[in-house]
mmCIF file of C-alpha atoms in Angstrom:
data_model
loop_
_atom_site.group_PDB
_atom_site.id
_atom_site.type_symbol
_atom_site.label_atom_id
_atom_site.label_comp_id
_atom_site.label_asym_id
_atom_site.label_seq_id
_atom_site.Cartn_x
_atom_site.Cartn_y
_atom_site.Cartn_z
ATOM 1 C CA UNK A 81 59.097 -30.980 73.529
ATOM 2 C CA UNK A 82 57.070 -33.837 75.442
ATOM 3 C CA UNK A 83 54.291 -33.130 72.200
ATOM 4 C CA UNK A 84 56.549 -33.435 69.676
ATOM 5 C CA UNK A 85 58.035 -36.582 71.072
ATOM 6 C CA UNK A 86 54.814 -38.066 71.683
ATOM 7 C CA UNK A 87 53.829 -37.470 67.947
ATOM 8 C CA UNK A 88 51.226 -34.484 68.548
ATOM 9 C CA UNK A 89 53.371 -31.755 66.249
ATOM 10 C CA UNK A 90 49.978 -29.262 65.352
ATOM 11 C CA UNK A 91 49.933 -28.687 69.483
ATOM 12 C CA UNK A 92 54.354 -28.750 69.425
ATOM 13 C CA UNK A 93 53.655 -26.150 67.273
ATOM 14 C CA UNK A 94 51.391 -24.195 68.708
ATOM 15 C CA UNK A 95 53.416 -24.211 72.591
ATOM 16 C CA UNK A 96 56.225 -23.355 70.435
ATOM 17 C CA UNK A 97 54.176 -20.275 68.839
ATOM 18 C CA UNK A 98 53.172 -19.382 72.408
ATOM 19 C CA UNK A 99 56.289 -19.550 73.430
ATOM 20 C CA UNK A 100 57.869 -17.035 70.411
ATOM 21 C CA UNK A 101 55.058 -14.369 70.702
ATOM 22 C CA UNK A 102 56.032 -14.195 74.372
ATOM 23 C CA UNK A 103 59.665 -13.906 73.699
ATOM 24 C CA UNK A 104 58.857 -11.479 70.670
ATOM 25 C CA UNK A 105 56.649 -9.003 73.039
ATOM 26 C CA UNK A 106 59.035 -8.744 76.016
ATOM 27 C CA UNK A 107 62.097 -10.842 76.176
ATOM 28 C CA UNK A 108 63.955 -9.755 72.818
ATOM 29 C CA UNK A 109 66.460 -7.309 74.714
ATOM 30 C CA UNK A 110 67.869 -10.469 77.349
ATOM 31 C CA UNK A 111 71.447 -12.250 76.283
ATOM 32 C CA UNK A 112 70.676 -14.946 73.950
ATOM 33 C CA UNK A 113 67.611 -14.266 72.321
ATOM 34 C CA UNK A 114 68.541 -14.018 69.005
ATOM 35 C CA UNK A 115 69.431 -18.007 69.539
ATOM 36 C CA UNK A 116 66.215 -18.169 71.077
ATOM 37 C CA UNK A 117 64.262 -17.247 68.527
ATOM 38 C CA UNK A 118 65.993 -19.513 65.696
ATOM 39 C CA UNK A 119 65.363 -22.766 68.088
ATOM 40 C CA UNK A 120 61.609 -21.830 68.343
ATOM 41 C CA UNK A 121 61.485 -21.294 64.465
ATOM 42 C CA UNK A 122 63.290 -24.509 63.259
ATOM 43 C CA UNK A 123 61.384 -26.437 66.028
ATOM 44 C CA UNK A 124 58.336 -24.818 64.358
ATOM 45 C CA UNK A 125 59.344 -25.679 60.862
ATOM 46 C CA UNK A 126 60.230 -29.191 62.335
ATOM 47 C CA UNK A 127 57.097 -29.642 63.297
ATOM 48 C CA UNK A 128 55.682 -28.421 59.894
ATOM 49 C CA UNK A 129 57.953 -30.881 58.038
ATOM 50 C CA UNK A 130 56.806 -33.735 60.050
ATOM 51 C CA UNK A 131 53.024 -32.833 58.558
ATOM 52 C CA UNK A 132 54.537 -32.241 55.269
ATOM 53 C CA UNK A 133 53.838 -28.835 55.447
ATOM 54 C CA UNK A 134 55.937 -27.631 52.632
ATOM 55 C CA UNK A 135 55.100 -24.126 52.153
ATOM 56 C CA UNK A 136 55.027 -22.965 55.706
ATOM 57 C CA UNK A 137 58.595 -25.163 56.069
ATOM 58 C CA UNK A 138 59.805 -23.241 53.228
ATOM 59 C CA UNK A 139 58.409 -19.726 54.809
ATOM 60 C CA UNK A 140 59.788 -20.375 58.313
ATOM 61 C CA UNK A 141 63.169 -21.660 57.179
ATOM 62 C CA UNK A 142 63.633 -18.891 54.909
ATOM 63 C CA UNK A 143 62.735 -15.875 57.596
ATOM 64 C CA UNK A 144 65.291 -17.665 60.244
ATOM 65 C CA UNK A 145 67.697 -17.777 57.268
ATOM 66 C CA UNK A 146 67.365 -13.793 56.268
ATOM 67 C CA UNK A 147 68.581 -13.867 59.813
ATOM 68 C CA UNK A 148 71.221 -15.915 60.070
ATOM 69 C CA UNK A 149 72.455 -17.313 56.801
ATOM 70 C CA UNK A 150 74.470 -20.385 58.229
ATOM 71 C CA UNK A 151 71.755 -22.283 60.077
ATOM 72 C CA UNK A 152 72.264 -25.686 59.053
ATOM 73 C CA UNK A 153 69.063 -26.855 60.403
ATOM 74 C CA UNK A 154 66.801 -24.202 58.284
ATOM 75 C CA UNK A 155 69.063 -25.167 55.270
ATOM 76 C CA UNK A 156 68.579 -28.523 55.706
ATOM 77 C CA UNK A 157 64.884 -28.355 56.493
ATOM 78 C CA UNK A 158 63.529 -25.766 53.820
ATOM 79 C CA UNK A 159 66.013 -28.232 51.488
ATOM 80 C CA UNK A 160 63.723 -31.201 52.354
ATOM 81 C CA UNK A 161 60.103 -29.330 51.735
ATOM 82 C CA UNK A 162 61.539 -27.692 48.496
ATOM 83 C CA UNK A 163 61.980 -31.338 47.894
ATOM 84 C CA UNK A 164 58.322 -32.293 48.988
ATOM 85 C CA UNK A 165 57.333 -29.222 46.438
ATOM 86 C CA UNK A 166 59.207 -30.901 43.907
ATOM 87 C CA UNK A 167 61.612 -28.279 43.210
ATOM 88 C CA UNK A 168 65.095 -30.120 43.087
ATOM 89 C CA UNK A 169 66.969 -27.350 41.977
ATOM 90 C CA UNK A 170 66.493 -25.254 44.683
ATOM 91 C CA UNK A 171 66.682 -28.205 47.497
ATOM 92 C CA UNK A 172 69.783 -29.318 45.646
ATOM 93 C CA UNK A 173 71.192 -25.826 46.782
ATOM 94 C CA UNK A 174 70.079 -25.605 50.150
ATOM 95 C CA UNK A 175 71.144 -29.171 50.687
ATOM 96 C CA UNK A 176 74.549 -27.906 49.380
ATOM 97 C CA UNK A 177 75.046 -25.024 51.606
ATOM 98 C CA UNK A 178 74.009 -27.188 54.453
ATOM 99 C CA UNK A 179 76.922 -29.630 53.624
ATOM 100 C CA UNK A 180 79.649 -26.792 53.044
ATOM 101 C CA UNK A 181 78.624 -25.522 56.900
ATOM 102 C CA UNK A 182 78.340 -28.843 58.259
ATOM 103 C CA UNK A 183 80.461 -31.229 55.570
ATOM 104 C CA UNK A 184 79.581 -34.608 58.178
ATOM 105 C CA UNK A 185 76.013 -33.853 58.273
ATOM 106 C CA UNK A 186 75.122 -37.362 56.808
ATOM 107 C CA UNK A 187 71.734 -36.378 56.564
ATOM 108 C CA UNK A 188 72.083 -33.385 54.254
ATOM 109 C CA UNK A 189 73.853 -35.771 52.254
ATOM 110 C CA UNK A 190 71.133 -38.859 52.157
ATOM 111 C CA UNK A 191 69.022 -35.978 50.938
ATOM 112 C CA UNK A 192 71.119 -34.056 48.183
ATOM 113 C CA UNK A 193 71.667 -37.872 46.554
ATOM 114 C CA UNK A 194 68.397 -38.474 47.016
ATOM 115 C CA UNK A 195 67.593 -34.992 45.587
ATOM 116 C CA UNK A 196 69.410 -35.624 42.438
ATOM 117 C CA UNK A 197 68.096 -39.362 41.859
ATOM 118 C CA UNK A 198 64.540 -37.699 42.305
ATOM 119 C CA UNK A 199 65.641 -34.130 39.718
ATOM 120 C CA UNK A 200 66.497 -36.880 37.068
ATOM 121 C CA UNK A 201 63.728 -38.518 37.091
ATOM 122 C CA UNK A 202 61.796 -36.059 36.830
ATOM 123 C CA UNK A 203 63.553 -34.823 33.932
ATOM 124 C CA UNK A 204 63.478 -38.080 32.615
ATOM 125 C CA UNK A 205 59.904 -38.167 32.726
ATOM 126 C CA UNK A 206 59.307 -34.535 31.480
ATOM 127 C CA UNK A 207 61.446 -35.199 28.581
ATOM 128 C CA UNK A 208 58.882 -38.789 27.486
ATOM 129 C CA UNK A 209 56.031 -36.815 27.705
ATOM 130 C CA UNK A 210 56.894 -33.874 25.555
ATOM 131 C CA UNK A 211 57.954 -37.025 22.943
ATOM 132 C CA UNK A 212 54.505 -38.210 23.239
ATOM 133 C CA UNK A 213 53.025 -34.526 23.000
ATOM 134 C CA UNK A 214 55.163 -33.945 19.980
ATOM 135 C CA UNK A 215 54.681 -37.009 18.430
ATOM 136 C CA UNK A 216 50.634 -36.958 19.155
ATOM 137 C CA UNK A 217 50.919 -33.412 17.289
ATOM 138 C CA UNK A 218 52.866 -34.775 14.421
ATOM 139 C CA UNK A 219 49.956 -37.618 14.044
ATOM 140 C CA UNK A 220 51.179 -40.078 15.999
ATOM 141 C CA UNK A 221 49.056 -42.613 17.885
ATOM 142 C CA UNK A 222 49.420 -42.615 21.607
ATOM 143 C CA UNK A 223 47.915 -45.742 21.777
ATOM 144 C CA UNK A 224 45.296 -48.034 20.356
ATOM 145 C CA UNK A 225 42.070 -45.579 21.617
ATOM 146 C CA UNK A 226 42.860 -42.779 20.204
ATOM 147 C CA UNK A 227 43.228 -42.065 16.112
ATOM 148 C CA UNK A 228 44.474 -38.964 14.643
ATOM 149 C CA UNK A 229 43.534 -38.569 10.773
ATOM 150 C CA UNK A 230 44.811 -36.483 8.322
ATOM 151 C CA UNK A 231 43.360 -32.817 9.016
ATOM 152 C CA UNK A 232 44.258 -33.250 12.570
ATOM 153 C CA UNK A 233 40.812 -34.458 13.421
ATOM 154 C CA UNK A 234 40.743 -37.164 16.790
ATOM 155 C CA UNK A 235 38.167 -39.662 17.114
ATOM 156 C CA UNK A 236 37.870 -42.102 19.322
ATOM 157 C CA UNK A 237 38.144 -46.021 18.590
ATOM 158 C CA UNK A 238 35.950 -46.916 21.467
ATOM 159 C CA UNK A 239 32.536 -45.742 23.044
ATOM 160 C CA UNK A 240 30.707 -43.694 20.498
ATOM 161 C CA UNK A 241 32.857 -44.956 17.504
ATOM 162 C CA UNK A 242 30.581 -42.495 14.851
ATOM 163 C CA UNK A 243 31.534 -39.296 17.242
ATOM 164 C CA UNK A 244 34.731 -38.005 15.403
ATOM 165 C CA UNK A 245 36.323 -35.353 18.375
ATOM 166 C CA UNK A 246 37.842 -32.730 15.664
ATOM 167 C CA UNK A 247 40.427 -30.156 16.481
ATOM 168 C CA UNK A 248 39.804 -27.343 14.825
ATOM 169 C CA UNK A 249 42.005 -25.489 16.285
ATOM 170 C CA UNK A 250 45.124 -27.914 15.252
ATOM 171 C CA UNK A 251 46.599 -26.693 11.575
ATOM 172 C CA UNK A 252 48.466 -29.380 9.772
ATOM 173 C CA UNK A 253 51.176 -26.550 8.831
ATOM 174 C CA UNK A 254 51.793 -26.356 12.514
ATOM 175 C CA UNK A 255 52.913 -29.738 12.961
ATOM 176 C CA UNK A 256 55.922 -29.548 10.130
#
């Protein structure tokens, strides 16, 4: 614990590794080591999350959760790197589950709003660019550089202005 707190979470990580394989080769049978276990694997994924880590968060939460399904602190961890992987969806749900187990943890819930706020944006922004890919197949202009004429042919209104950029490939048909 003195690494993490002093910022150093790759060699938290590893003491904490030490410290599981040793409990995984010879202690597994004593009282308490199934509780054990979980604190070395969230401190692990802690560690992870503070390096932004997201796949190994999202592995090490989800093995201590196929173990115990109502560990708040795996929900609410593999919640934030499904986040930093951009899938809202899924942190949305683990950030929910976390909140029905633990309805005061007020972080869980800075993280589902901010969840959301981020999942709309991002569908925001996914829906303006297939606009601007539909429109650019339709003929539109994108903007001022680039021209699209009438067989679907591109050519550029700056740099090499006599080097038309045709797509061949791009049937007018297609685009009705």
């Amino acid at each position: 614990n003195t690494k993490f707190k002093g910022g150093d979470y790759f060699s938290a990580k590893c003491l904490y590794s030490g410290a599981l394989e040793l409990l995984e080769r010879c202690c597994l049978h004593v009282d308490k080591a199934d509780e054990t276990w979980e604190g070395l694997k969230n401190n692990m994924a802690l560690c992870d999350l503070k390096r932004k880590e997201w796949t190994r968060v999202i592995d090490t939460t989800t093995e201590v959760l196929t173990r115990n399904p109502s560990n708040t602190k795996a929900l609410y961890r593999r919640g934030v790197a499904r986040m930093g992987h951009g899938k809202f969806a899924d942190a949305q749900r683990d950030l929910r589950a976390a909140l029905e187990l633990e309805p005061q943890n007020a972080d869980a819930r800075q993280k589902l709003a901010e969840a959301m706020r981020q999942a709309k944006q991002k569908q925001n922004a996914d829906r303006e660019q297939a606009d601007k890919l539909k429109g650019f197949l339709c003929g539109e202009r994108l903007d001022d550089s680039v021209a699209v004429s009438e067989d679907g042919g591109v050519r550029k209104l700056h740099g090499n202005e006599n080097a038309p950029l045709l797509a061949t490939w791009l049937k007018r048909e297609w685009l009705l």
